[in-house]
mmCIF file of C-alpha atoms and ligand atoms in Angstrom:
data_model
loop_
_atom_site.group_PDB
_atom_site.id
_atom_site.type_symbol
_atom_site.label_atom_id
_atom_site.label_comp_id
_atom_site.label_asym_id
_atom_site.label_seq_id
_atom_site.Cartn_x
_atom_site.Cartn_y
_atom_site.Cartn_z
ATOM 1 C CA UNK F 156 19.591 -34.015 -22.404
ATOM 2 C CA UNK F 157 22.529 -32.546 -23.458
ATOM 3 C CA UNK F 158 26.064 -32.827 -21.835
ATOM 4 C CA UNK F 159 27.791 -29.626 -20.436
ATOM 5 C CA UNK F 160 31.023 -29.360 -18.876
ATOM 6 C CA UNK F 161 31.693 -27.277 -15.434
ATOM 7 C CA UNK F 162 34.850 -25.998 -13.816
ATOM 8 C CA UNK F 163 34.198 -26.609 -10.051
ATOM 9 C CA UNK F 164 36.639 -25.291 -7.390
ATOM 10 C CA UNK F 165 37.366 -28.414 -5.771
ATOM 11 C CA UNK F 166 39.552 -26.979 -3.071
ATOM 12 C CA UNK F 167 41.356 -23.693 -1.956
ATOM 13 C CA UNK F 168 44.754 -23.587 -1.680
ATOM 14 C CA UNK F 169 45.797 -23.822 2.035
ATOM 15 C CA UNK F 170 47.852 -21.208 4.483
ATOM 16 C CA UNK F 171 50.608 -19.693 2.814
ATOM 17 C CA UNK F 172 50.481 -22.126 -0.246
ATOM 18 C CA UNK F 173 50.555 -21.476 -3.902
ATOM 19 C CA UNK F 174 47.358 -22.524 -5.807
ATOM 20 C CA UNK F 175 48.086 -25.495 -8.045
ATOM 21 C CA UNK F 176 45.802 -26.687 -11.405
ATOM 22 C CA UNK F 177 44.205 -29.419 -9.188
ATOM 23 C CA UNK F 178 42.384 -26.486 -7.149
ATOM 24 C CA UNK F 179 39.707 -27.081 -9.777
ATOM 25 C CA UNK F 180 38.221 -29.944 -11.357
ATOM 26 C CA UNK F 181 36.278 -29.996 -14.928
ATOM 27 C CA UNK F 182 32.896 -32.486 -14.636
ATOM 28 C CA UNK F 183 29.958 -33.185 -17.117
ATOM 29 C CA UNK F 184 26.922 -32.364 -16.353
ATOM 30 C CA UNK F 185 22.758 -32.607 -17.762
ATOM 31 C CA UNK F 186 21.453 -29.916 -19.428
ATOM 32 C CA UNK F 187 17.689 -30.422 -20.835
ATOM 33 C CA UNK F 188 17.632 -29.850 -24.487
ATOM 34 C CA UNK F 189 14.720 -27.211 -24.324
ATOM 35 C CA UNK F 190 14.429 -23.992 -21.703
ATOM 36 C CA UNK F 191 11.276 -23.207 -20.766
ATOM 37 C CA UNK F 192 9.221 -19.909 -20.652
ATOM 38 C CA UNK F 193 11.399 -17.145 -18.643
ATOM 39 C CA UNK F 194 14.592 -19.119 -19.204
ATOM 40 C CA UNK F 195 17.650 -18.496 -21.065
ATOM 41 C CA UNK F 196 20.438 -20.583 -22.601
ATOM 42 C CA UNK F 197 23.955 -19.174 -22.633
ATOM 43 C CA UNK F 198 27.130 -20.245 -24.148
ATOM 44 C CA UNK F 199 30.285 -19.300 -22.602
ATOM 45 C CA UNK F 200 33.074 -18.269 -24.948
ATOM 46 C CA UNK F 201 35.661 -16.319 -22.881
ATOM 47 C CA UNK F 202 36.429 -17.019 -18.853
ATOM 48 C CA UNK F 203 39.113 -14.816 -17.167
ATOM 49 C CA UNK F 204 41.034 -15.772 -14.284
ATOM 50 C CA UNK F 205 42.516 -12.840 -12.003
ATOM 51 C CA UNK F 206 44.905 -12.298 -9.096
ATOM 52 C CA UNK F 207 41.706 -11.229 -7.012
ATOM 53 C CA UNK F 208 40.402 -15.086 -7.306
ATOM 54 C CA UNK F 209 42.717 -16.236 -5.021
ATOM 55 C CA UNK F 210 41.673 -14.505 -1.824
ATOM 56 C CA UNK F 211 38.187 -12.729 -0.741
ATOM 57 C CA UNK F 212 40.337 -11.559 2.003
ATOM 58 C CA UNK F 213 41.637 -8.865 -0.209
ATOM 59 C CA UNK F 214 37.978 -7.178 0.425
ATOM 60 C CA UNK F 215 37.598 -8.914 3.936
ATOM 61 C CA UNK F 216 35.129 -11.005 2.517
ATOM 62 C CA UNK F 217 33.025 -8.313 0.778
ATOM 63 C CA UNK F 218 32.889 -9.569 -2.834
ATOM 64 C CA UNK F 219 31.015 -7.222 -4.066
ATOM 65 C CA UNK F 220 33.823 -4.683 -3.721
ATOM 66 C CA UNK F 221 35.692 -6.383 -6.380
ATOM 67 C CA UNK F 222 32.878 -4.570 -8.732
ATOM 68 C CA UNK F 223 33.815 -1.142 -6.998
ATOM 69 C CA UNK F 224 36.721 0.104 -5.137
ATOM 70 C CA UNK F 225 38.881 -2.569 -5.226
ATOM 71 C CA UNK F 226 38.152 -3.449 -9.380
ATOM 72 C CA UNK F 227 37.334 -1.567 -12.449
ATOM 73 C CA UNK F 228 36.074 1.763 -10.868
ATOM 74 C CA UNK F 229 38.922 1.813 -8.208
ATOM 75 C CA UNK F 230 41.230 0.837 -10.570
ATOM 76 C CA UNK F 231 40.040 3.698 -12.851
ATOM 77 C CA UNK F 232 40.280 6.471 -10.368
ATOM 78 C CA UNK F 233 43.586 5.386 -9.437
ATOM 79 C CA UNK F 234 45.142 5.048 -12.738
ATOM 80 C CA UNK F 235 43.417 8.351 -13.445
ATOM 81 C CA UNK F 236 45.251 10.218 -10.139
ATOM 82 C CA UNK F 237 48.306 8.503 -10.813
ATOM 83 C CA UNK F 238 48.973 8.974 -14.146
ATOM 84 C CA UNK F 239 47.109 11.825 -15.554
ATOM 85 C CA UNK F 240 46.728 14.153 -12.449
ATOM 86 C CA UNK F 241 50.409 15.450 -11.373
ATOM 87 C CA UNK F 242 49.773 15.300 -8.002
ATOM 88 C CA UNK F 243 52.861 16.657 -6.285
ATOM 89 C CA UNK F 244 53.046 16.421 -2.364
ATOM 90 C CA UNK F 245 53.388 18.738 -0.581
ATOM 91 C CA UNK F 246 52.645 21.363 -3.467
ATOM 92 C CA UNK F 247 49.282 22.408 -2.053
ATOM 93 C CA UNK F 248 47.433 21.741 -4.768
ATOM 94 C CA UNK F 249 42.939 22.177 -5.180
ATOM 95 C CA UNK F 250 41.804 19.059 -6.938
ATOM 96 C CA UNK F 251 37.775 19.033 -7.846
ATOM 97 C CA UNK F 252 36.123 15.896 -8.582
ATOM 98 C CA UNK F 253 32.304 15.796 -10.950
ATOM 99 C CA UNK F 254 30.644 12.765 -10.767
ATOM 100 C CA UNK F 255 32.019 13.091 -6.825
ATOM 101 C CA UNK F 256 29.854 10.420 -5.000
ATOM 102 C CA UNK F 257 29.620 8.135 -8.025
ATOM 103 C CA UNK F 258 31.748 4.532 -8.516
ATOM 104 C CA UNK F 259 34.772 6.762 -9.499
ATOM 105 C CA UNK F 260 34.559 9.728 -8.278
ATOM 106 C CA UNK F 261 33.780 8.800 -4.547
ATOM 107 C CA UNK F 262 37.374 7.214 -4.914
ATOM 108 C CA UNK F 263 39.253 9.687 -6.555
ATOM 109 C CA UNK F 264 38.658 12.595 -4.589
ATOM 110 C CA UNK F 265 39.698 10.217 -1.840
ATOM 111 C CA UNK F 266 43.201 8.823 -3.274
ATOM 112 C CA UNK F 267 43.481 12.939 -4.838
ATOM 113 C CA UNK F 268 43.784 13.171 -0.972
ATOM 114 C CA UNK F 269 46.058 10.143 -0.406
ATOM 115 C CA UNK F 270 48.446 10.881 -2.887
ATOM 116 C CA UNK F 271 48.999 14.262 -1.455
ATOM 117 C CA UNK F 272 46.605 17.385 -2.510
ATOM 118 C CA UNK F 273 45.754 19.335 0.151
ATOM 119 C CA UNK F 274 41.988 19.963 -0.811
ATOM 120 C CA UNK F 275 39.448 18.269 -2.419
ATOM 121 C CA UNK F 276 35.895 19.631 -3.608
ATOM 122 C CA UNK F 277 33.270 17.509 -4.995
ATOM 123 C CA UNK F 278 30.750 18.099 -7.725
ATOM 124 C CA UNK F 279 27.849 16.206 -6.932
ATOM 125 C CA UNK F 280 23.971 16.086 -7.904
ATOM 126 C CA UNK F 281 22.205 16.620 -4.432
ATOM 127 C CA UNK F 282 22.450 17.834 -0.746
ATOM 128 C CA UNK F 283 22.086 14.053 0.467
ATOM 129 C CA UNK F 284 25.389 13.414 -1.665
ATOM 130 C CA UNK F 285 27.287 16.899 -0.589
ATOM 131 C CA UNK F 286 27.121 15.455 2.974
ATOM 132 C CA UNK F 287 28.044 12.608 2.845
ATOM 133 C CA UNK F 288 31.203 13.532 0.682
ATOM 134 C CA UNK F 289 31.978 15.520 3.244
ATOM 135 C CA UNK F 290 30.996 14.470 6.592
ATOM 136 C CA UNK F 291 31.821 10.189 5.414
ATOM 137 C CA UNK F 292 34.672 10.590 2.487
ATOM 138 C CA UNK F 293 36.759 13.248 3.859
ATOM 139 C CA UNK F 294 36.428 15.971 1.633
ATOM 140 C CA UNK F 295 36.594 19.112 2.509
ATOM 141 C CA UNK F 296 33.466 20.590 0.489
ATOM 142 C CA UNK F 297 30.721 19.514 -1.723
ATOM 143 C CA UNK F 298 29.322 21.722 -4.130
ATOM 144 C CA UNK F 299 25.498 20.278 -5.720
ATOM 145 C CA UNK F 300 25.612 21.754 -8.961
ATOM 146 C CA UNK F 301 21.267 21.320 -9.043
ATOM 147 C CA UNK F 302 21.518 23.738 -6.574
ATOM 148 C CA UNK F 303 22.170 27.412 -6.224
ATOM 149 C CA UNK F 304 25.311 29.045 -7.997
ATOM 150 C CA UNK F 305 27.962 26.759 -8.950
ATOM 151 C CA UNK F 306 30.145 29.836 -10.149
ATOM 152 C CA UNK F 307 30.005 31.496 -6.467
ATOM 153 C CA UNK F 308 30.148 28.335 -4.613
ATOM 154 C CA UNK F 309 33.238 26.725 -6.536
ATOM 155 C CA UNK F 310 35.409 30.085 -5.897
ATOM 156 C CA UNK F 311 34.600 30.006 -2.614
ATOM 157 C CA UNK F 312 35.636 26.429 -1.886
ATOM 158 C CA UNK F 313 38.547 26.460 -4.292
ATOM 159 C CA UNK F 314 40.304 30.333 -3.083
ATOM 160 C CA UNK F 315 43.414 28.949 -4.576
ATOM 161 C CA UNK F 316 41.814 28.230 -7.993
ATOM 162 C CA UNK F 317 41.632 24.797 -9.228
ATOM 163 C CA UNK F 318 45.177 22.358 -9.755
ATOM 164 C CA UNK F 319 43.441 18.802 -10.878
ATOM 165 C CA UNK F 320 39.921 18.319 -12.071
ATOM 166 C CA UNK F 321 39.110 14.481 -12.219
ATOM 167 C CA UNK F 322 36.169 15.329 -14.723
ATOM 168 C CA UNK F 323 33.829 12.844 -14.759
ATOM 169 C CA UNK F 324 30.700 14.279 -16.535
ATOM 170 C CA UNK F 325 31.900 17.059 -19.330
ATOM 171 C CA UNK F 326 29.054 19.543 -20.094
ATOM 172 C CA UNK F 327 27.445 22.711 -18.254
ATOM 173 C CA UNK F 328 29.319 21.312 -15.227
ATOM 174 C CA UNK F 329 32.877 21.387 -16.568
ATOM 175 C CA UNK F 330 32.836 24.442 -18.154
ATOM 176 C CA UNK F 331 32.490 26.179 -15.116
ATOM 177 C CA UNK F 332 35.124 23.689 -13.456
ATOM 178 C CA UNK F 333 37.598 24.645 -16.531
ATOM 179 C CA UNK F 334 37.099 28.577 -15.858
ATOM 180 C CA UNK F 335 38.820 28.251 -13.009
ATOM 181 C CA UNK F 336 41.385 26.333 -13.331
ATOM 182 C CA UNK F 337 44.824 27.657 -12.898
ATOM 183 C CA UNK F 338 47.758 28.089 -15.126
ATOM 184 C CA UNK F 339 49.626 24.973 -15.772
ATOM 185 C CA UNK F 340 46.868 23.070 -14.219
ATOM 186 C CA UNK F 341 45.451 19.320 -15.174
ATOM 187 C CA UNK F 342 42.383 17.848 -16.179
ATOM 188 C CA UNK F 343 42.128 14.478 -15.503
ATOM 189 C CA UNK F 344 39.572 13.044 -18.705
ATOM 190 C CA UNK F 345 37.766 10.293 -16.966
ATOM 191 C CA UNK F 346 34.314 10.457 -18.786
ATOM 192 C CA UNK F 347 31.558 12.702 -20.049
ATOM 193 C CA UNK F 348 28.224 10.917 -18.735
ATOM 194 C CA UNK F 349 26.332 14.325 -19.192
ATOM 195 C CA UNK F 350 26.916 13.877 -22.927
ATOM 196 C CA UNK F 351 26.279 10.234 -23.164
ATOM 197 C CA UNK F 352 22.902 10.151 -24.644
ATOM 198 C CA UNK F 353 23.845 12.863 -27.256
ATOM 199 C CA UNK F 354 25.233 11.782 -31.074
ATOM 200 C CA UNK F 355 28.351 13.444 -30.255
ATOM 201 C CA UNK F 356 32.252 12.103 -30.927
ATOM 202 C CA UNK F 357 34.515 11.141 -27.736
ATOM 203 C CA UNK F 358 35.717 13.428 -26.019
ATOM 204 C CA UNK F 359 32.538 15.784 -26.940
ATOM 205 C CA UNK F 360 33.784 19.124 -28.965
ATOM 206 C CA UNK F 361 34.520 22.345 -26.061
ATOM 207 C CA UNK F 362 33.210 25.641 -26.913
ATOM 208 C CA UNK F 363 35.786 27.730 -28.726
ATOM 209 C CA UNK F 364 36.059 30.025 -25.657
ATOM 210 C CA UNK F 365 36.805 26.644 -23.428
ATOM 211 C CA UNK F 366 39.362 25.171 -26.050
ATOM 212 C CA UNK F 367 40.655 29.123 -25.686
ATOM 213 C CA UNK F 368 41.338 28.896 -22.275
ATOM 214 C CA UNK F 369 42.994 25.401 -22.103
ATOM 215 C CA UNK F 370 45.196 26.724 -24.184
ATOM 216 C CA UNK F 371 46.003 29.847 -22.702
ATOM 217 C CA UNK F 372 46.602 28.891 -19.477
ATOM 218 C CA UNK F 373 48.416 25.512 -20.952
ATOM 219 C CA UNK F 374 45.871 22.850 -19.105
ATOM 220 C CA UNK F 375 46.249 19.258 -19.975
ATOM 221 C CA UNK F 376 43.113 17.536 -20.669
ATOM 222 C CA UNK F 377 44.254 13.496 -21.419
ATOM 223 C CA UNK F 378 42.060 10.944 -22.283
ATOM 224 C CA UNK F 379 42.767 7.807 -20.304
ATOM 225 C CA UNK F 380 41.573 4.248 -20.528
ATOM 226 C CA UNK F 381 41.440 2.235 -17.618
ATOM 227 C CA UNK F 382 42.000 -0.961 -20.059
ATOM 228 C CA UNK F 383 45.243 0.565 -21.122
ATOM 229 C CA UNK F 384 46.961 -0.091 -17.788
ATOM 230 C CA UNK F 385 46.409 -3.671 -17.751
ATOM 231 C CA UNK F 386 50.014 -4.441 -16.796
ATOM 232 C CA UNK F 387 49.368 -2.377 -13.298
ATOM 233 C CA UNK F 388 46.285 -3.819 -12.645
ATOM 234 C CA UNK F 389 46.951 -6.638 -10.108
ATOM 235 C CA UNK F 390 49.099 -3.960 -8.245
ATOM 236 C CA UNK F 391 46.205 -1.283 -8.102
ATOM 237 C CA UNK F 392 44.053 -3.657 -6.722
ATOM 238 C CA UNK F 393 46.586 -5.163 -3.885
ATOM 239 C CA UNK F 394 46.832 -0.804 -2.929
ATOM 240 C CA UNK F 395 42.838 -0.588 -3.356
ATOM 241 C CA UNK F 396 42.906 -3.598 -1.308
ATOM 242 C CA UNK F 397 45.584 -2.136 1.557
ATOM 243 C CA UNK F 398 43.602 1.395 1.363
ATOM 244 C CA UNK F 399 40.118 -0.078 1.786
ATOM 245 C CA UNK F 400 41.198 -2.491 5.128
ATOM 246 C CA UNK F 401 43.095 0.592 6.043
ATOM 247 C CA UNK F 402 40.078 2.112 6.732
ATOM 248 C CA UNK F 403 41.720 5.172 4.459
ATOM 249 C CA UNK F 404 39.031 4.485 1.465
ATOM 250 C CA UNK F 405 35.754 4.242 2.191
ATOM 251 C CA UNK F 406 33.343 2.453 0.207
ATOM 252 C CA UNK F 407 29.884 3.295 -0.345
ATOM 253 C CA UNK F 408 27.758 1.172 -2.326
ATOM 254 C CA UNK F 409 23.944 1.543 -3.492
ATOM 255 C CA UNK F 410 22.454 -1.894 -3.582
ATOM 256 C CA UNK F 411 19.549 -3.174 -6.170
ATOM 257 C CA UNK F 412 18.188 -6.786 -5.667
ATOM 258 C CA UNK F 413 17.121 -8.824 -8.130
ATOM 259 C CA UNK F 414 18.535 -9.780 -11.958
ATOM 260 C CA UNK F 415 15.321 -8.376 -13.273
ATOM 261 C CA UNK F 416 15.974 -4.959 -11.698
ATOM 262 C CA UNK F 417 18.823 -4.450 -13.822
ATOM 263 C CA UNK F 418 17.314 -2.502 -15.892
ATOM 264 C CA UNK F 419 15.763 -0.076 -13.432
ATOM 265 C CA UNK F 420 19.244 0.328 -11.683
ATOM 266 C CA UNK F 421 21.396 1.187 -14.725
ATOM 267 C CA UNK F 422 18.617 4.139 -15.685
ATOM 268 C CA UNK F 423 18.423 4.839 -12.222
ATOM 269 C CA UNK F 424 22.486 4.978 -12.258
ATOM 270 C CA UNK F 425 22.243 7.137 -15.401
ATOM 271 C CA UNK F 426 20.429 9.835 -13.786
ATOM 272 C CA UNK F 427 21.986 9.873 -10.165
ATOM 273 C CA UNK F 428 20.211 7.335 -8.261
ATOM 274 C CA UNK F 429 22.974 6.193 -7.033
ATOM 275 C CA UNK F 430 25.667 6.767 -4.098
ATOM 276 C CA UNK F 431 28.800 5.041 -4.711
ATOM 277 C CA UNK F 432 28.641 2.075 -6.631
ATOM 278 C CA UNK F 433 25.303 0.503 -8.162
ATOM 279 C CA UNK F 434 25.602 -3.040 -7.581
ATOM 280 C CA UNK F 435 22.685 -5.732 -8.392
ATOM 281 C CA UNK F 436 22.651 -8.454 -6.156
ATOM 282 C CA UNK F 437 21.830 -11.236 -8.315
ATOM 283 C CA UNK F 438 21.885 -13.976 -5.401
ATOM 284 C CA UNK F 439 23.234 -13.857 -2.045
ATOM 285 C CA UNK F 440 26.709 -15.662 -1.049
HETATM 286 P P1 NDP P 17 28.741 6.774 -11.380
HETATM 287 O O1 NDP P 17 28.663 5.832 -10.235
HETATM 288 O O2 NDP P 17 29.484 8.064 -11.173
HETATM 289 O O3 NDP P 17 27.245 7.073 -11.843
HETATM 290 C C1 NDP P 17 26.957 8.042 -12.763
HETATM 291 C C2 NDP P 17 26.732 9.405 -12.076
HETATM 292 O O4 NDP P 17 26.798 10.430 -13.052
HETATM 293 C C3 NDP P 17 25.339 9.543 -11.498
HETATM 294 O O5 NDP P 17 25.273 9.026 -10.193
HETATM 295 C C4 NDP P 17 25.086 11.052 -11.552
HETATM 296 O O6 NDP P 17 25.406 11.635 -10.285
HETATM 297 C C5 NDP P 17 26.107 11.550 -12.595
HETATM 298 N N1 NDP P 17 25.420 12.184 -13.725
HETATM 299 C C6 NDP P 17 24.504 11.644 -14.553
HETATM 300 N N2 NDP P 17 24.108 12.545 -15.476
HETATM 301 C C7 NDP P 17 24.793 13.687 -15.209
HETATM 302 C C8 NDP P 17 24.821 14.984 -15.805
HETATM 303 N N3 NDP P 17 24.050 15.290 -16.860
HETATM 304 N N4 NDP P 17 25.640 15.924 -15.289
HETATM 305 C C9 NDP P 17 26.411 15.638 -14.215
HETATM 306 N N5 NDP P 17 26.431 14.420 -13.604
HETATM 307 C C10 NDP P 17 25.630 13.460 -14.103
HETATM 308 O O7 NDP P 17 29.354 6.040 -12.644
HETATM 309 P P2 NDP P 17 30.862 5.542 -12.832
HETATM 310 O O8 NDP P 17 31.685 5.907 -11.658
HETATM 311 O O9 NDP P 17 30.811 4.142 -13.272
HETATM 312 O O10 NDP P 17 31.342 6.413 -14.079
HETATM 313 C C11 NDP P 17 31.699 7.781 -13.901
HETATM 314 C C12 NDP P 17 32.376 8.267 -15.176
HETATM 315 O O11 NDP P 17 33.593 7.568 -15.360
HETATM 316 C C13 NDP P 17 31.546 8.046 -16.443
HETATM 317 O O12 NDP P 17 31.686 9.176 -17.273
HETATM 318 C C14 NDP P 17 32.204 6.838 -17.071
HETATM 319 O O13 NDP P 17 32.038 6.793 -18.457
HETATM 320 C C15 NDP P 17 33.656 7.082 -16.689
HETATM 321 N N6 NDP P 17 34.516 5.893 -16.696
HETATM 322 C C16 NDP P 17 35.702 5.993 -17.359
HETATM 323 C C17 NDP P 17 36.577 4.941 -17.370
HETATM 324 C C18 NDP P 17 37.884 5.092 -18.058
HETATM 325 O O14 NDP P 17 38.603 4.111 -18.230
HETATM 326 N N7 NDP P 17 38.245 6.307 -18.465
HETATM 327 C C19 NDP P 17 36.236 3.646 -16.731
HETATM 328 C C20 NDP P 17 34.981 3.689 -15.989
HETATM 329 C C21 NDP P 17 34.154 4.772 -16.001
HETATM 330 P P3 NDP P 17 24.800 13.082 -9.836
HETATM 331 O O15 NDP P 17 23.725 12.790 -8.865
HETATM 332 O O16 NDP P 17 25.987 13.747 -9.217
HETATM 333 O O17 NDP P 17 24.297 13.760 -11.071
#
């Protein structure tokens, strides 16, 4: 037997009180020597302790959004609004979300709304998906780029041309997003999943003609790193938090049980399996 030691949460800090050190307790504990067929052994090297801890009432008890809208995704979409789209109230501006009923892009189209555009069209990879970005999340059309022409359809939901494009996938998909953007207008550089599985650099090379029109019609197109807004994290989640018990963002989730499913869910995530965030439930509560 070997001896391991544990960090137990002995007790939760009550009403209104700040949680102290003695919230948690370190014990010993038996661990056989050998695993056995099926088993792992891990080592821990690294724990992290965040604001979100403290209180499952931040989510109203559903921890699982702490992997979704109110943690890294939501955190991403609002970092990616907020500091890269130049949303301006009140201006009337068309902002177009790709990836629109993934982990991120469900979310930004929504706080695109919140923070004051006055329409939002979603890029999205089936009917099922169209509808329910537009009939659940509140936007106001849903194009499915599988589908039909993209072209037509985009320039009919977007008459004003396109202000903000939270770009989520690169590719085909954006390059018909980028024709029609307007002058002065903003790409928000969120990811490139349709490129993923390509030996390409980060951020994938445009076609000339693409790089041609940013330029000409002087569109910013920033890169952005969730990780590099670490010192407004706690505060994106408390909003994420306030928005989601608002009822003003919804959450969608798509839920695979099972650890050894893992692997089916992130290829099944990969090519669109999913609405909202894909979440494996590992064990329940
Ligand atoms: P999603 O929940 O959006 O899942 C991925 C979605 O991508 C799929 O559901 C699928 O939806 C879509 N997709 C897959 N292949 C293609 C394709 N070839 N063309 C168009 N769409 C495709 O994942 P996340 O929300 O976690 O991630 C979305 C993006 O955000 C990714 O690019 C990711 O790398 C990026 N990201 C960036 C961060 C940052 O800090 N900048 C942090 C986190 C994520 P569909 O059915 O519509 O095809």
């Amino acid at each position: 037997m070997g001896i391991i030691r544990r960090a137990v949460l002995h007790s939760r800090p009550g009403k209104n009180s700040e949680p102290v050190a003695e919230n948690f307790f370190v014990e010993e504990a038996n661990l056989p020597d050998g695993i056995a067929e099926g088993q792992v052994k891990v080592q821990t090297l690294y724990l992290s302790v965040d604001p979100y801890m403290l209180d499952p009432e931040l989510v109203d008890g559903h921890l699982s959004y702490f992997l979704g809208a109110v943690g890294m995704p939501g955190l991403t979409a609002l970092f990616g609004v907020k500091e890269k789209g130049h949303v301006t109230p009140g201006a009337s501006q068309t902002m177009v979300v790709s990836g629109a009923a993934g982990a991120c892009g469900s979310l930004a189209g929504q706080i695109g709304r919140l923070e004051g555009c006055s329409r939002v069209v979603g890029i999205s990879g089936s009917d099922e998906k169209c509808s329910i970005l537009v009939s659940e999340l509140g936007f106001d059309a849903a194009v499915n780029y599988k589908r039909g022409n993209m072209t037509q359809k985009l320039r009919e939901f977007c008459p004003a041309g396109v202000d903000i494009y939270f770009d989520n996938v690169g590719g085909d998909v954006s390059d018909v997003v980028l024709s029609q953007m307007n002058q002065n207008s903003h790409v928000i550089l969120c990811g490139q999943i349709s490129q993923y599985n390509k030996d390409v650099p980060y951020p994938p090379p445009l076609s000339p003609q693409t790089e041609a029109a940013l330029r000409d019609k002087n569109i910013t197109r920033d890169r952005f790193l969730v990780l590099w807004y670490a010192d407004k994290h706690e505060a994106g989640i408390l909003q994420l938090s306030q928005w989601v018990r608002e009822g003003k963002l919804k959450v969608r989730e798509t839920v695979t049980k099972g650890l050894e499913n893992i692997g089916a869910a992130f290829q099944s995530m990969m090519k669109g399996g999913n609405i909202g965030k894909q979440i494996v439930l590992v064990s329940e509560e």
